[in-house]
mmCIF file of C-alpha atoms and ligand atoms in Angstrom:
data_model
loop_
_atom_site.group_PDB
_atom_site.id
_atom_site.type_symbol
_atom_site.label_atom_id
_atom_site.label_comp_id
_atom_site.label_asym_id
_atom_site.label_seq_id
_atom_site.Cartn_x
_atom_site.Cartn_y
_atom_site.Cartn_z
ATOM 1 C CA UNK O 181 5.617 -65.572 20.058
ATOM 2 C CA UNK O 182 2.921 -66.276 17.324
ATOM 3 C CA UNK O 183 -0.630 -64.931 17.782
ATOM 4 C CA UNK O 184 -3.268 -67.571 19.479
ATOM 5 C CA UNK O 185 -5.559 -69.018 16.529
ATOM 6 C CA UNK O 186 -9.404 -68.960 18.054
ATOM 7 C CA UNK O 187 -11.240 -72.135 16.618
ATOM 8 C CA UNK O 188 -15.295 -72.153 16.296
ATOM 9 C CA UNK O 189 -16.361 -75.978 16.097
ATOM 10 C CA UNK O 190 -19.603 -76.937 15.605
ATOM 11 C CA UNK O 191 -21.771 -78.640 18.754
ATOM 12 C CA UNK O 192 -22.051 -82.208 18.250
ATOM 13 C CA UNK O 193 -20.589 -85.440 16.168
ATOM 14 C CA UNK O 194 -19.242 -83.428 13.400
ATOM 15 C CA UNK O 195 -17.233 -80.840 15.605
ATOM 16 C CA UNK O 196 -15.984 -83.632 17.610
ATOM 17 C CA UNK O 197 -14.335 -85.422 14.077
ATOM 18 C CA UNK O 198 -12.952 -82.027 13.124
ATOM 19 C CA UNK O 199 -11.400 -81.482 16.586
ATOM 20 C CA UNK O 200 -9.765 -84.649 16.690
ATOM 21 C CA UNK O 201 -7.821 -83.968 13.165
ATOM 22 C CA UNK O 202 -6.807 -80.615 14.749
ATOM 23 C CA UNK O 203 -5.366 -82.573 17.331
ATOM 24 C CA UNK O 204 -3.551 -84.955 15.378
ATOM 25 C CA UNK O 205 -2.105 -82.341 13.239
ATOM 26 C CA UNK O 206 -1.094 -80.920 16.487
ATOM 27 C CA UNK O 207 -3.603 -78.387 18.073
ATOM 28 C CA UNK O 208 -4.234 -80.744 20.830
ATOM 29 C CA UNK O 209 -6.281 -79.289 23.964
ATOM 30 C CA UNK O 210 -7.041 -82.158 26.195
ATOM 31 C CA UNK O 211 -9.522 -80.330 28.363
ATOM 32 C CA UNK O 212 -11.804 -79.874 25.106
ATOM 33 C CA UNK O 213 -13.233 -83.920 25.230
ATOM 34 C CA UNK O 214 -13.811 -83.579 29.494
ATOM 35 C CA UNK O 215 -17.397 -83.628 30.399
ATOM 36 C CA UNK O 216 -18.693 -80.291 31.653
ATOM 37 C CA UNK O 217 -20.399 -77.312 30.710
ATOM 38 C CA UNK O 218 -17.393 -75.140 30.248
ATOM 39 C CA UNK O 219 -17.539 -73.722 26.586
ATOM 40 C CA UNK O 220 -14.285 -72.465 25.750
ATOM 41 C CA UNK O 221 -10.713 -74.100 26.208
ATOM 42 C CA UNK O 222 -6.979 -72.942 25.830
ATOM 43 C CA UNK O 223 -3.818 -74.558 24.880
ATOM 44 C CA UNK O 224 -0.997 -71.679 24.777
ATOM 45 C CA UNK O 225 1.860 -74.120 23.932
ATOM 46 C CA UNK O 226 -0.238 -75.015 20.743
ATOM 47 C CA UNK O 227 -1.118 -71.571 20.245
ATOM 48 C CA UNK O 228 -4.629 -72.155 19.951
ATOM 49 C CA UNK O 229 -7.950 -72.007 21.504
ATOM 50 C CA UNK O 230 -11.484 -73.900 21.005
ATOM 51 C CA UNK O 231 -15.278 -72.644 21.653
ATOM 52 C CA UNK O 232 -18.138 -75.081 20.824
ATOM 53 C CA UNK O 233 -21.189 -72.900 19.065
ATOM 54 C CA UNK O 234 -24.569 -74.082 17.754
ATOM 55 C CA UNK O 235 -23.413 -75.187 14.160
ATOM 56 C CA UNK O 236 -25.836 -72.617 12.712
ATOM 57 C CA UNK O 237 -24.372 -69.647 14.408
ATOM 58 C CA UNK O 238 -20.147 -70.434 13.543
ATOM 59 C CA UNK O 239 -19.980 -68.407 10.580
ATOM 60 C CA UNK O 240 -21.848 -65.847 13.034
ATOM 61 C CA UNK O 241 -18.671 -66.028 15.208
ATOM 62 C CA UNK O 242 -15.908 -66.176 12.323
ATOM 63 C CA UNK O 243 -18.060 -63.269 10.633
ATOM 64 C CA UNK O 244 -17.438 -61.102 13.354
ATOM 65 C CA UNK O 245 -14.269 -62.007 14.256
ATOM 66 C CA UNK O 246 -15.249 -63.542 17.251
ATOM 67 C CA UNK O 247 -13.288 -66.758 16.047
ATOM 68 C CA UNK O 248 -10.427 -66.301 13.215
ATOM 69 C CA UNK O 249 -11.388 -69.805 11.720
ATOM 70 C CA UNK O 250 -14.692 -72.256 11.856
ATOM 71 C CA UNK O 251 -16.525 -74.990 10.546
ATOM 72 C CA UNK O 252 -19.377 -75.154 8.583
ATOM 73 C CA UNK O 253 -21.900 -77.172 7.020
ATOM 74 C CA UNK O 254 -22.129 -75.690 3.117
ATOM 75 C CA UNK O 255 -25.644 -75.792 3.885
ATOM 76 C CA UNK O 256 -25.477 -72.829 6.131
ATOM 77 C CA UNK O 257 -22.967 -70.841 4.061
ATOM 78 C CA UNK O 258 -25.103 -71.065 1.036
ATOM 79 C CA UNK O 259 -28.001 -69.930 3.644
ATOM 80 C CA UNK O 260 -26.770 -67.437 5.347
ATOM 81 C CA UNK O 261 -23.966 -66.241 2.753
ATOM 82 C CA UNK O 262 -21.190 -64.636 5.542
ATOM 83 C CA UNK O 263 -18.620 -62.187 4.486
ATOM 84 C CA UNK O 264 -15.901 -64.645 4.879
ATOM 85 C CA UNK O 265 -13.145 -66.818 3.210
ATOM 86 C CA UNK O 266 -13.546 -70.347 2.640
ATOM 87 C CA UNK O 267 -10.519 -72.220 2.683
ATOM 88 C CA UNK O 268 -11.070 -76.002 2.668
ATOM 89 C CA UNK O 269 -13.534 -78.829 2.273
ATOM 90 C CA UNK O 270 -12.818 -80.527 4.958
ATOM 91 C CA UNK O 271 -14.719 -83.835 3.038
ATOM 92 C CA UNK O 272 -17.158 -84.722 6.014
ATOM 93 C CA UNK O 273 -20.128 -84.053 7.389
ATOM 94 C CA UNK O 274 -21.317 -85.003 3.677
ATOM 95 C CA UNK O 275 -25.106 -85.562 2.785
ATOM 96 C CA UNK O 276 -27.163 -83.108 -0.038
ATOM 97 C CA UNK O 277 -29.777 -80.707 0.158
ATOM 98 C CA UNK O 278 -32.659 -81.822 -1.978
ATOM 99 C CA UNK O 279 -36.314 -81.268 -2.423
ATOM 100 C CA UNK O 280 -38.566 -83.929 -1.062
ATOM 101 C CA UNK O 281 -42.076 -85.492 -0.893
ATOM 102 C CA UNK O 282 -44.871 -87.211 -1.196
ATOM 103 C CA UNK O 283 -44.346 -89.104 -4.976
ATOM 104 C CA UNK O 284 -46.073 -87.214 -7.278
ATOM 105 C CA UNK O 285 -45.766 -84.168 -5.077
ATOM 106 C CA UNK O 286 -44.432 -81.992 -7.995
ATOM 107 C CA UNK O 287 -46.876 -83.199 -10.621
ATOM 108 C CA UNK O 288 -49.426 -80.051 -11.049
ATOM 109 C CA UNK O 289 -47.243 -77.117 -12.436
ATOM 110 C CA UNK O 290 -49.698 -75.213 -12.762
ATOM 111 C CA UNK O 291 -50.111 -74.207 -8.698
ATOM 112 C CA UNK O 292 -48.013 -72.167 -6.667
ATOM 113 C CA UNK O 293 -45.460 -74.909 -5.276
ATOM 114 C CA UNK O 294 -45.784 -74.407 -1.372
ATOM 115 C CA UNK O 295 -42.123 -75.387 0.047
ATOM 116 C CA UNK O 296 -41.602 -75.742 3.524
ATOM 117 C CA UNK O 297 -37.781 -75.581 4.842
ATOM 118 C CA UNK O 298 -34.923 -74.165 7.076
ATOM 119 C CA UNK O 299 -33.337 -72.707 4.338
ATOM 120 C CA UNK O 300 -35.494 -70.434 2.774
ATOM 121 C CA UNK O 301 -33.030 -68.334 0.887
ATOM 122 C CA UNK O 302 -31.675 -71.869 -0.967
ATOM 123 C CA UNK O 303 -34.744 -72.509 -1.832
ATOM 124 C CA UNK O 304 -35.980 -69.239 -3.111
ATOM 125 C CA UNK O 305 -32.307 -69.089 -5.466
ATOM 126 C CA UNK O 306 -33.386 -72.985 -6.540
ATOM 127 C CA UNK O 307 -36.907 -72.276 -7.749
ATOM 128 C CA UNK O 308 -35.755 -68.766 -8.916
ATOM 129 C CA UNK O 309 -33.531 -70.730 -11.731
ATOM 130 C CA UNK O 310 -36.241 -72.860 -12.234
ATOM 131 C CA UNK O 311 -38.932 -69.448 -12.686
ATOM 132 C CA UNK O 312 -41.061 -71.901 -10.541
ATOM 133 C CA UNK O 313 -43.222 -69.462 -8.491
ATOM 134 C CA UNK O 314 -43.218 -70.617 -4.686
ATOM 135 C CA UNK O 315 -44.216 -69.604 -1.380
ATOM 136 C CA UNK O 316 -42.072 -70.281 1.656
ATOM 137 C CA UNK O 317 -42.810 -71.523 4.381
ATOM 138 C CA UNK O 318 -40.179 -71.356 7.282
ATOM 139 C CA UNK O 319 -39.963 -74.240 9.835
ATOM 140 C CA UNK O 320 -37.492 -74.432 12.463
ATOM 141 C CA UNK O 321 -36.898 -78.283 12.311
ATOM 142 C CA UNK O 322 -39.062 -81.469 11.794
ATOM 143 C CA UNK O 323 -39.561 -80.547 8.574
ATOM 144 C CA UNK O 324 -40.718 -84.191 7.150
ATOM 145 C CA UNK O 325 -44.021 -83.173 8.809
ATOM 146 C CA UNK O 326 -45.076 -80.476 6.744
ATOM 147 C CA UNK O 327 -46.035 -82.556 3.773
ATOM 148 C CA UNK O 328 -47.197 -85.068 6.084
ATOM 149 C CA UNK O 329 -50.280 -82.883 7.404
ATOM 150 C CA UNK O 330 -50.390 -81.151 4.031
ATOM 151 C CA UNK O 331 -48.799 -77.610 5.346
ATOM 152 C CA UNK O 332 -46.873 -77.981 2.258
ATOM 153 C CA UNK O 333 -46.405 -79.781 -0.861
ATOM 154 C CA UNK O 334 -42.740 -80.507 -0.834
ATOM 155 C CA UNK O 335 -39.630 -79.509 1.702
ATOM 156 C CA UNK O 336 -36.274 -78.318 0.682
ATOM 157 C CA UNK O 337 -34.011 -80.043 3.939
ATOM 158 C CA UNK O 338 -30.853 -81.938 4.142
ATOM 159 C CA UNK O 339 -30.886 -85.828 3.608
ATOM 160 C CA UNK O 340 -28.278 -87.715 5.415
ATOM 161 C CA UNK O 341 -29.020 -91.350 5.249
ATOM 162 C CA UNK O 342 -32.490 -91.200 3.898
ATOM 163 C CA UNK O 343 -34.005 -92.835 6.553
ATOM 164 C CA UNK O 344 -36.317 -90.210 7.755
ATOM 165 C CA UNK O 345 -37.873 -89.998 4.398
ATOM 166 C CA UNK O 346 -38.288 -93.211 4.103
ATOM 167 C CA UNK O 347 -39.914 -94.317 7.613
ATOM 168 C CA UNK O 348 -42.204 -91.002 6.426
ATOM 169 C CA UNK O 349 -43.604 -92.388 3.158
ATOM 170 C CA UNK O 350 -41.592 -89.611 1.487
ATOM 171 C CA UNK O 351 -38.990 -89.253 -1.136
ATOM 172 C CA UNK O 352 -35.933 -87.562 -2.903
ATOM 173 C CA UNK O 353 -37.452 -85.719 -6.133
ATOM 174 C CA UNK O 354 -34.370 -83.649 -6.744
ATOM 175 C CA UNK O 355 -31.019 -82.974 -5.698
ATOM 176 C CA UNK O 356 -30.346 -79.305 -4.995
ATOM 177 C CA UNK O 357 -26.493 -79.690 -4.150
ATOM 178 C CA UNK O 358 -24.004 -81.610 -2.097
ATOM 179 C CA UNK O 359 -23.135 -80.474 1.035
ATOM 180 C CA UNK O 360 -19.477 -80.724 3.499
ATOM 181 C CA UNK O 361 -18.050 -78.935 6.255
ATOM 182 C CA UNK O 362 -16.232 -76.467 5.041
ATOM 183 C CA UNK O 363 -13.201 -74.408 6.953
ATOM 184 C CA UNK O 364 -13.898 -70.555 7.188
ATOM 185 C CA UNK O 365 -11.412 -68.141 8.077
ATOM 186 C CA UNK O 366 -12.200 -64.163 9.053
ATOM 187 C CA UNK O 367 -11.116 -62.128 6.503
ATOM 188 C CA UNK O 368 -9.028 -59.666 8.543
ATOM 189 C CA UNK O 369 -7.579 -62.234 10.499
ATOM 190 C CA UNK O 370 -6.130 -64.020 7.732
ATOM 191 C CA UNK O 371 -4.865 -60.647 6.952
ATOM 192 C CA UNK O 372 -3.226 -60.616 10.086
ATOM 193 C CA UNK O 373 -1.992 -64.049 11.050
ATOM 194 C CA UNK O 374 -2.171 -65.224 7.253
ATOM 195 C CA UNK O 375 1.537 -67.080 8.032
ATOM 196 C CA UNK O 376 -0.293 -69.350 11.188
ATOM 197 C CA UNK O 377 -3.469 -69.860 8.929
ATOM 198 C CA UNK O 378 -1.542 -71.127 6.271
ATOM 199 C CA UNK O 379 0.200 -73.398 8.121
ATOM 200 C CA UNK O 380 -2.901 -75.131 9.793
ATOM 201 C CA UNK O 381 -4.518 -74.845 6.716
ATOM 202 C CA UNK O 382 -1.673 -76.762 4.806
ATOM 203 C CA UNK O 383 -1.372 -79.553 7.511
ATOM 204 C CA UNK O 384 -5.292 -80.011 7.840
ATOM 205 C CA UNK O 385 -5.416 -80.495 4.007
ATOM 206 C CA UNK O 386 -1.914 -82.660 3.810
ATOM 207 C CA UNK O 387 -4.188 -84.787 6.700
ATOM 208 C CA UNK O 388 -7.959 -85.154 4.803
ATOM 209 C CA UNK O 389 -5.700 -86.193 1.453
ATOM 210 C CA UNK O 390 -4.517 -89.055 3.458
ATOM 211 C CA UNK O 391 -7.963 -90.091 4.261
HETATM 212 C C1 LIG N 462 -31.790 -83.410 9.671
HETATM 213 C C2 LIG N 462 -32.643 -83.094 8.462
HETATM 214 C C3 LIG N 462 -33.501 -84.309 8.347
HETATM 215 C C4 LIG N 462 -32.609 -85.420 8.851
HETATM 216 C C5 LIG N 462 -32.070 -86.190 7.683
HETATM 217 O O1 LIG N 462 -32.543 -83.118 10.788
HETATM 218 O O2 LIG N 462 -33.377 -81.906 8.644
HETATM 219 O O3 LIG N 462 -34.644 -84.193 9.150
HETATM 220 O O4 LIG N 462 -31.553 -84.811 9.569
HETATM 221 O O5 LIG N 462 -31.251 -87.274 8.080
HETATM 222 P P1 LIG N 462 -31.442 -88.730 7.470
HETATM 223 O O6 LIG N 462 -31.498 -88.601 5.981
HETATM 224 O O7 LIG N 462 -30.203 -89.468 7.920
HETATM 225 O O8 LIG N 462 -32.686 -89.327 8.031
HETATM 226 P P2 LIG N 462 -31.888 -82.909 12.214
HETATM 227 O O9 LIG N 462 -31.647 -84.226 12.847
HETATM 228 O O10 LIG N 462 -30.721 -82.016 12.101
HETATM 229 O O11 LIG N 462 -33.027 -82.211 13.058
HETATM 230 P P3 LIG N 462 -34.214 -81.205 12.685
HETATM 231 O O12 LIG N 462 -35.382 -82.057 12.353
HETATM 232 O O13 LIG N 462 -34.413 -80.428 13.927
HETATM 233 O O14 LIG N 462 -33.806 -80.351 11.518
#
């Protein structure tokens, strides 16, 4: 019988898009869209199983082996850099990481830029190209407020639609990168069930192609 794959999805609308191609592709496990607490579910006729994790921690999980395969944002690969493989863009989830703020927040060069983010190692690697000397400051969320009360002068942060800028008085004033979920597999279990990986891998790109 072929090994069980072990999914990690992300919590929220973007693992819920990514499970439902799974399932079409045909890695269904009904019990996964029922209302409940229960965190991890198991189809043994598919061969696979499904946990939900904070999307910040999946490439935690696939890291350790904890989950052979996982999705995640690039925004937290590029931040957090795990030892793993990445196999496919799975084209959603898409939005860009860029620096924002007030309009003419980047005017005086001559000052130490303050920066204010969740990613502080993207940052750091942006301004380091740049030889723009920074200083960090880490936030855990809400970032839009730190140039608001003047903790800082711009934030590095994901921008989706644009609308929280905008209802903020704030604005793009560069683009760091584009961002998608991404598939991640765990290096030695791609080692070990490369056949199986392959072949979800194949059908899961045969299905975003199609749109
Ligand atoms: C993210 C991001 C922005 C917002 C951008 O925050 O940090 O605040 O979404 O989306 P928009 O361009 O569509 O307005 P998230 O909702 O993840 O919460 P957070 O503030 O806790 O980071």
């Amino acid at each position: 019988m072929n090994p069980m794959i072990s999914v990690a999805l992300p919590k929220g609308r973007l693992g819920e898009s990514v499970y439902k191609i799974f399932d079409e592709i045909g890695y269904g496990c009904p019990e996964i869209m029922e209302e409940g607490r229960k965190l991890i579910f198991e189809n043994a006729e598919n061969r696979v199983s499904y946990f939900w994790a904070k999307p910040s921690d999946v490439a935690i999980y696939v890291e350790h082996g904890a989950a052979d395969i996982g999705v995640a944002g690039l925004d937290i690969l590029l931040e957090q850099q795990p030892d793993v493989f990445e196999l496919l863009d799975l084209g959603l989830g898409k939005c860009r990481m860029a620096v924002a703020g007030k309009k003419d927040a980047l005017r005086d060069t001559d000052r130490t830029l303050r920066v204010a983010t969740k990613f502080p190692n993207i940052a750091k690697s942006y301004y380091a190209e740049q030889s723009r000397e920074i200083e960090i400051i880490k936030l855990n969320g809400s970032i839009e407020l730190a140039p608001i009360v003047k903790l800082s002068d711009v934030i590095v942060d994901i921008v989706e639609t644009g609308k929280t800028l905008k209802e903020n008085d704030l604005e793009v004033l560069e683009t760091v990168c584009d961002i998608s979920a991404r598939l991640i597999v765990n290096k030695a279990a791609f080692r070990f069930k490369t056949e199986q990986i392959e072949q979800m891998c194949g059908k899961l790109r045969e299905r975003i192609a199609k749109g």
